[in-house]
DNA sequence: TCGCCACGTCATAGATGTTGGCCATCGGGT
DNA sequence: ACCCGATGGCCAACATCTATGACGTGGCGA
């Protein structure tokens, strides 16, 4: 492969001139043309390794996430990538698997490769140590959780209010024993969401039972087990909030396996993904602005790359409550089943209502049912919170 | 940050000796100990960029995929990563978004960074050009599709037989007008799956209607549109095979929006993911061994890295038919609606059947199905093909 | 008109951190 | 006494970019 000397020779200039042409120095246009022609001719590509060595930094930034199978991260990755590409940076994804050791390895790699920056979803609040990077001047932005080791730029979703809003929604629907399946205690996100959940219970006029809380691992299997255990209680919950989408999937599976399903049991979850719309009845979710978080993180990174000494920022992005699926409110709080669109909306499929001889008097009951044909748009209430 | 000279000075040896200690040359144990102590003391990490420059190759391999939001790729990535890590290679993920230009950029990066190898899911059969890499001796393994530009190691799933088997399954269930939503004509995987689908039609004793085929883009939206168009036909299909999971999701959404759902309309798909089990009734799927494909690809890469001159291999991994959800056969082939669990079972949620008093006479019909309560394991027929 | 200064353009000479080749040394075995 | 293997130091190469300074030209003042 041609190197810069070959090009210089072909264009009859010095290697430095070739470099200037390619990196924007001042070169007479005639020479520049010669250089460009020669580079094209020889198929010259600057060696990024050599450039990295000389410049002591590369044009690659690392995105270290804890679970590549979680759609939240894939959306996040897109956000990061789109912003990075606009600044001519490549993004590489590193899957740390929630394992602090693996994560430390990748942090090492990022350091040793002189990466342009790191966006990290810290595996652990306590163990994740990014000081080595910071000492070397490599900008680091934390996402969703923030590591203990240093104060750095952080982008999070407004999880507490999201959890609060969705919990209130469940309580308002008439559920009495709302449980929460949350993540490990080490995860600050899990704790923050739990806090919102508990706050909703304290504030409501709902009975003051101490709500059940199960701690799982943010994985499908963990959600399944937690839900199963909750259901085995003497007084099982009648609704559950899962603090991420994978555990929600597990919880749903557990419910299905026992023949229970919404709205008999209410289910809500953090993390909006396309499949949560396909489950019937669809899940009510707290949509996390994953893509936007990624964007914001990348932008913070770029800003800090340019001006390293600004004060670390802490960005909080709003979540959004997406209400889908059936409500239990009618049954629970209203004497007569006026039902109504607000209550059933999307719940067409799974409702337990006896399909008695009562006929499809759709309009009469006010039920907004898919009537068989047509309709692209899904009824969707304007968000309860922005 | 300390470099190798600092360590050498501290240990009172030459830099070369430090290098030998760290990379396994012959060094007396006493000096080696001194070096290690000094390295530890100074927090020395070899500069991977400089090493890469000197050795003309790095310990990073690139995995270029076409859509990070597709769970197939995330599973694949895990397979690649697990194998790579065992050989002390790091894996970076590059999301080419099915855009040949973006892909070419990443290929350039892989080349310019002297990556140890590339596992690629080619965006296009024709446009993807990996010859530059090959010329430089960088091993490249293709996954699922194989590029035209060169004969290289390839790992694919046995898509044709998978498509054949699932199509036969639909026909055997009694569906009469089975359509296929497949990917772009440029995708060899899309074409191969289509071929299996068509073969099943030719062989069956089923009526010889020319089956409908819709070409979409392997995305959710494309699946939605394709399904909608199929349903708008004068003679809409009564079953559909989507050749990937995202389009299946789109197709399901389109069906839901018209109030149709399995088994009224049969739906089967390529690509097994956890959410396909949560949809009720669950999808019958052709499971693609994504993780195993990733593993195999990485292993081929490592093998070729070691011995570059072996003949390019073409590995075909078996798919597996996972039958879930309701069968229409009973309704279609039996005169009286025995209904009961046979017909509903997994279809509990969406079925249109009057929830008549018909009771669980599960064994009577001989169907192996979930009986309503409990049971973690999902009924799963031994695969129709290995 | 000549000389000096300023500025634009370019070449040359490191510098970056590591490793592999080459050679020298030393010790033990034959 | 000779040879061989183990050990370890020195030098150069990897490909690029930056710093330094040289060179030429043009403008302006004397």
Coordinates of C-alpha atoms in Angstrom, one line a residue, chain A residues 1 45-54 56 58-60 66-69 71 73-75 77-78 81-82 85 88-97 99 101-102 105-106 108-109 111-115 132 136 219-221 224 245-246 248-250 252-253 256-261 264 274-275 277-281 348-351 355 370-378, chain B residues 1 45-54 56 58-60 66-71 73-75 77-78 81-82 85 89-97 99 101-102 105-106 108-109 111-115 136 219-220 224 231 236 245-246 248-250 252-261 264 274-275 277-280 348-351 354-355 372-378:
Chain A
X1 CA 0.0 0.0 0.0
X45 CA -5.0 6.1 2.3
X46 CA -3.4 7.8 5.2
X47 CA -2.3 5.2 7.8
X48 CA -4.5 5.9 10.7
X49 CA -2.2 4.0 13.1
X50 CA 0.8 6.2 12.2
X51 CA -1.3 9.3 12.4
X52 CA -2.7 8.2 15.7
X53 CA 0.8 7.6 17.0
X54 CA 2.0 11.0 15.9
X56 CA -1.6 11.0 20.2
X58 CA -7.5 8.8 17.1
X59 CA -10.7 9.6 15.4
X60 CA -12.6 6.7 17.0
X66 CA -23.6 -3.3 29.4
X67 CA -25.9 -5.4 27.2
X68 CA -25.9 -5.4 23.5
X69 CA -29.1 -7.4 23.4
X71 CA -32.8 -2.5 22.5
X73 CA -28.7 0.4 23.9
X74 CA -29.1 -0.1 20.3
X75 CA -31.2 3.0 20.0
X77 CA -25.9 3.6 19.9
X78 CA -27.6 5.1 16.9
X81 CA -23.3 7.3 16.0
X82 CA -25.3 9.8 14.1
X85 CA -20.4 10.7 12.1
X88 CA -16.1 12.5 11.1
X89 CA -15.6 10.2 14.0
X90 CA -16.1 6.5 13.9
X91 CA -17.9 4.7 16.7
X92 CA -17.0 1.3 18.0
X93 CA -19.3 -0.6 20.3
X94 CA -17.9 -2.5 23.2
X95 CA -20.2 -4.9 25.0
X96 CA -19.1 -5.1 28.6
X97 CA -21.9 -7.4 29.6
X99 CA -19.1 -7.3 34.1
X101 CA -13.8 -6.7 34.8
X102 CA -14.7 -6.8 31.1
X105 CA -10.6 -4.2 29.9
X106 CA -12.4 -2.1 27.4
X108 CA -7.9 -0.1 29.0
X109 CA -8.2 -0.6 25.3
X111 CA -6.9 4.3 26.8
X112 CA -4.2 2.3 25.0
X113 CA -5.7 3.1 21.6
X114 CA -5.9 6.8 22.4
X115 CA -9.5 6.9 21.6
X132 CA -7.1 6.9 34.1
X136 CA -4.9 11.4 30.0
X219 CA -32.7 -9.6 32.4
X220 CA -35.6 -11.5 31.0
X221 CA -34.9 -14.5 33.3
X224 CA -39.5 -14.1 35.1
X245 CA -38.1 -3.8 29.2
X246 CA -36.4 -7.2 29.5
X248 CA -41.1 -6.8 31.7
X249 CA -40.8 -9.5 29.1
X250 CA -39.9 -12.0 31.7
X252 CA -45.2 -11.2 31.1
X253 CA -44.0 -14.7 30.4
X256 CA -48.9 -16.0 30.8
X257 CA -47.6 -19.2 32.2
X258 CA -50.1 -18.9 35.0
X259 CA -52.9 -17.9 32.7
X260 CA -52.9 -14.4 34.0
X261 CA -52.8 -11.4 31.8
X264 CA -56.5 -8.8 35.2
X274 CA -41.4 -2.0 19.1
X275 CA -42.4 -5.4 20.5
X277 CA -46.7 -2.7 21.0
X278 CA -47.1 -6.1 19.6
X279 CA -47.9 -7.8 22.9
X280 CA -51.7 -7.8 23.4
X281 CA -52.8 -6.0 25.3
X348 CA -59.4 -5.2 22.0
X349 CA -57.6 -8.4 21.9
X350 CA -57.2 -9.7 25.4
X351 CA -60.2 -8.4 27.2
X355 CA -68.5 -12.1 24.4
X370 CA -60.8 -2.3 15.7
X371 CA -63.8 -3.3 13.8
X372 CA -62.1 -5.8 11.6
X373 CA -60.7 -3.8 8.7
X374 CA -58.5 -0.8 8.3
X375 CA -57.0 1.8 10.6
X376 CA -53.3 2.3 10.6
X377 CA -53.0 4.6 13.6
X378 CA -53.2 3.2 17.0
Chain B
X1 CA 1.7 8.1 30.9
X45 CA 0.4 0.1 29.6
X46 CA 1.9 -0.7 26.2
X47 CA 0.8 1.8 23.6
X48 CA -1.3 -0.2 21.3
X49 CA -1.0 2.4 18.6
X50 CA 2.7 2.3 18.5
X51 CA 2.7 -1.5 18.7
X52 CA 0.2 -1.5 15.8
X53 CA 2.4 0.7 13.8
X54 CA 5.5 -1.5 14.4
X56 CA 1.5 -3.7 11.1
X58 CA -3.7 -4.8 15.6
X59 CA -5.5 -7.1 18.0
X60 CA -8.9 -5.7 17.1
X66 CA -26.2 -3.8 8.6
X67 CA -28.6 -3.1 11.4
X68 CA -27.8 -2.9 15.0
X69 CA -31.4 -2.8 16.0
X70 CA -32.0 -6.3 14.7
X71 CA -31.6 -8.9 17.5
X73 CA -27.1 -9.2 14.8
X74 CA -26.8 -8.8 18.5
X75 CA -26.8 -12.5 19.0
X77 CA -22.1 -10.3 17.8
X78 CA -22.1 -12.2 21.0
X81 CA -17.1 -11.7 20.7
X82 CA -17.0 -14.8 22.9
X85 CA -12.1 -12.8 23.6
X89 CA -8.9 -10.0 20.5
X90 CA -11.2 -7.1 21.0
X91 CA -14.3 -6.8 18.9
X92 CA -15.6 -3.5 17.7
X93 CA -19.0 -3.2 16.1
X94 CA -19.7 -1.1 13.1
X95 CA -23.2 -0.4 12.1
X96 CA -23.3 0.1 8.4
X97 CA -27.1 0.5 8.2
X99 CA -25.8 1.5 3.3
X101 CA -21.3 3.8 1.3
X102 CA -21.3 3.7 5.0
X105 CA -16.2 3.7 5.0
X106 CA -16.0 1.2 7.7
X108 CA -11.7 1.7 4.9
X109 CA -11.3 2.2 8.6
X111 CA -8.0 -1.3 6.5
X112 CA -6.4 1.9 7.7
X113 CA -6.4 0.7 11.2
X114 CA -4.8 -2.6 10.2
X115 CA -7.5 -4.5 11.9
X136 CA -3.4 -6.5 2.3
X219 CA -37.5 -3.4 8.3
X220 CA -40.6 -3.2 10.4
X224 CA -46.2 -3.3 7.6
X231 CA -54.5 -7.6 2.4
X236 CA -55.8 -11.6 0.1
X245 CA -38.3 -11.0 12.3
X246 CA -38.6 -7.2 11.9
X248 CA -42.9 -10.1 10.8
X249 CA -43.4 -7.5 13.5
X250 CA -44.6 -5.1 10.9
X252 CA -48.3 -8.5 12.7
X253 CA -49.0 -4.9 13.3
X254 CA -50.7 -4.5 10.0
X255 CA -52.9 -7.5 10.8
X256 CA -53.8 -6.2 14.2
X257 CA -54.7 -2.9 12.7
X258 CA -57.3 -4.7 10.6
X259 CA -58.5 -6.8 13.4
X260 CA -57.0 -10.0 12.0
X261 CA -54.8 -12.2 13.9
X264 CA -57.4 -16.6 11.3
X274 CA -37.7 -13.5 22.8
X275 CA -40.5 -11.2 21.8
X277 CA -42.7 -15.8 22.3
X278 CA -44.6 -13.0 23.9
X279 CA -46.8 -12.2 21.1
X280 CA -50.0 -14.1 21.5
X348 CA -55.7 -17.5 24.5
X349 CA -55.4 -13.8 24.0
X350 CA -56.3 -13.0 20.5
X351 CA -58.7 -15.7 19.4
X354 CA -66.5 -17.6 21.3
X355 CA -65.2 -18.7 24.7
X372 CA -53.4 -23.1 30.4
X373 CA -51.7 -23.0 33.8
X374 CA -48.2 -23.2 34.9
X375 CA -45.5 -24.8 32.8
X376 CA -42.4 -22.8 32.1
X377 CA -41.4 -24.9 29.1
X378 CA -43.2 -24.1 26.0

